[in-house]
Amino acid sequence: MTISKMTTKGQVTVPKSIRDKLHLNAGDQIDFIFNDSGELVLAPVYKQHDSIIGIIKTNKKATIDDMNRAL
């Protein structure tokens, strides 16, 4: 069992062992969900593909055929 203490500002540190297991980094988002039993579940929010489109810059032009092959 891993325990963390809440600060007066309501902040909680996610222990390193859990951050490592979930591959969490600074700035990542965590979803707080209550399951059907009323237990709180924390789940990492992974970026959707459409939110990362265009972050890698390239000078190479892609043709329609290139794009179709990539699918």
Short mmCIF file of C-alpha atoms in Angstrom, two decimals:
data_model
loop_
_atom_site.label_atom_id
_atom_site.label_comp_id
_atom_site.label_asym_id
_atom_site.label_seq_id
_atom_site.Cartn_x
_atom_site.Cartn_y
_atom_site.Cartn_z
CA MET A 1 0.00 0.00 0.00
CA THR A 2 1.30 3.46 -0.90
CA ILE A 3 0.18 6.50 1.09
CA SER A 4 0.54 10.19 0.26
CA LYS A 5 -0.39 13.23 2.35
CA MET A 6 -2.49 16.15 1.08
CA THR A 7 -1.10 19.67 1.49
CA THR A 8 -3.11 22.64 2.76
CA LYS A 9 -3.61 23.61 -0.91
CA GLY A 10 -5.20 20.22 -1.68
CA GLN A 11 -2.18 18.95 -3.59
CA VAL A 12 -1.12 15.32 -3.40
CA THR A 13 2.19 13.91 -4.59
CA VAL A 14 1.90 10.80 -6.74
CA PRO A 15 4.59 8.47 -5.37
CA LYS A 16 7.52 7.76 -7.70
CA SER A 17 6.76 4.03 -7.86
CA ILE A 18 3.27 4.79 -9.22
CA ARG A 19 4.54 7.51 -11.61
CA ASP A 20 7.07 5.05 -12.98
CA LYS A 21 4.54 2.24 -13.38
CA LEU A 22 2.08 4.52 -15.23
CA HIS A 23 4.81 6.41 -17.14
CA LEU A 24 3.59 9.74 -15.71
CA ASN A 25 5.61 12.91 -16.14
CA ALA A 26 5.27 16.50 -14.94
CA GLY A 27 2.31 18.13 -16.65
CA ASP A 28 0.48 14.86 -17.36
CA GLN A 29 -3.19 14.76 -16.42
CA ILE A 30 -4.89 12.31 -14.06
CA ASP A 31 -8.62 11.58 -14.12
CA PHE A 32 -10.40 11.12 -10.76
CA ILE A 33 -13.25 8.61 -11.17
CA PHE A 34 -15.63 7.04 -8.65
CA ASN A 35 -16.41 3.43 -9.58
CA ASP A 36 -19.73 1.66 -8.93
CA SER A 37 -18.52 0.64 -5.45
CA GLY A 38 -17.87 4.27 -4.51
CA GLU A 39 -14.09 3.82 -4.58
CA LEU A 40 -11.95 6.56 -6.03
CA VAL A 41 -9.90 5.45 -9.04
CA LEU A 42 -7.09 7.53 -10.48
CA ALA A 43 -6.43 7.00 -14.18
CA PRO A 44 -3.86 8.69 -16.41
CA VAL A 45 -5.30 10.72 -19.27
CA TYR A 46 -3.39 9.78 -22.41
CA LYS A 47 -3.17 12.27 -25.25
CA GLN A 48 -5.49 11.69 -28.17
CA HIS A 49 -3.90 11.43 -31.59
CA ASP A 50 -5.59 14.60 -32.81
CA SER A 51 -4.01 16.60 -29.97
CA ILE A 52 -0.46 15.72 -31.08
CA ILE A 53 -0.84 16.16 -34.83
CA GLY A 54 1.62 18.72 -36.10
CA ILE A 55 3.98 18.79 -33.13
CA ILE A 56 6.75 17.09 -35.13
CA LYS A 57 8.03 19.39 -37.84
CA THR A 58 9.34 18.02 -41.10
CA ASN A 59 10.36 19.55 -44.40
CA LYS A 60 9.32 16.46 -46.34
CA LYS A 61 6.20 16.84 -48.45
CA ALA A 62 3.74 13.93 -48.40
CA THR A 63 1.69 12.92 -51.41
CA ILE A 64 -1.79 11.41 -51.20
CA ASP A 65 -0.23 8.03 -52.02
CA ASP A 66 2.24 8.45 -49.13
CA MET A 67 -0.63 9.20 -46.76
CA ASN A 68 -2.70 6.25 -47.99
CA ARG A 69 0.28 3.89 -47.54
CA ALA A 70 0.70 5.14 -43.97
CA LEU A 71 -2.84 4.09 -43.10
#
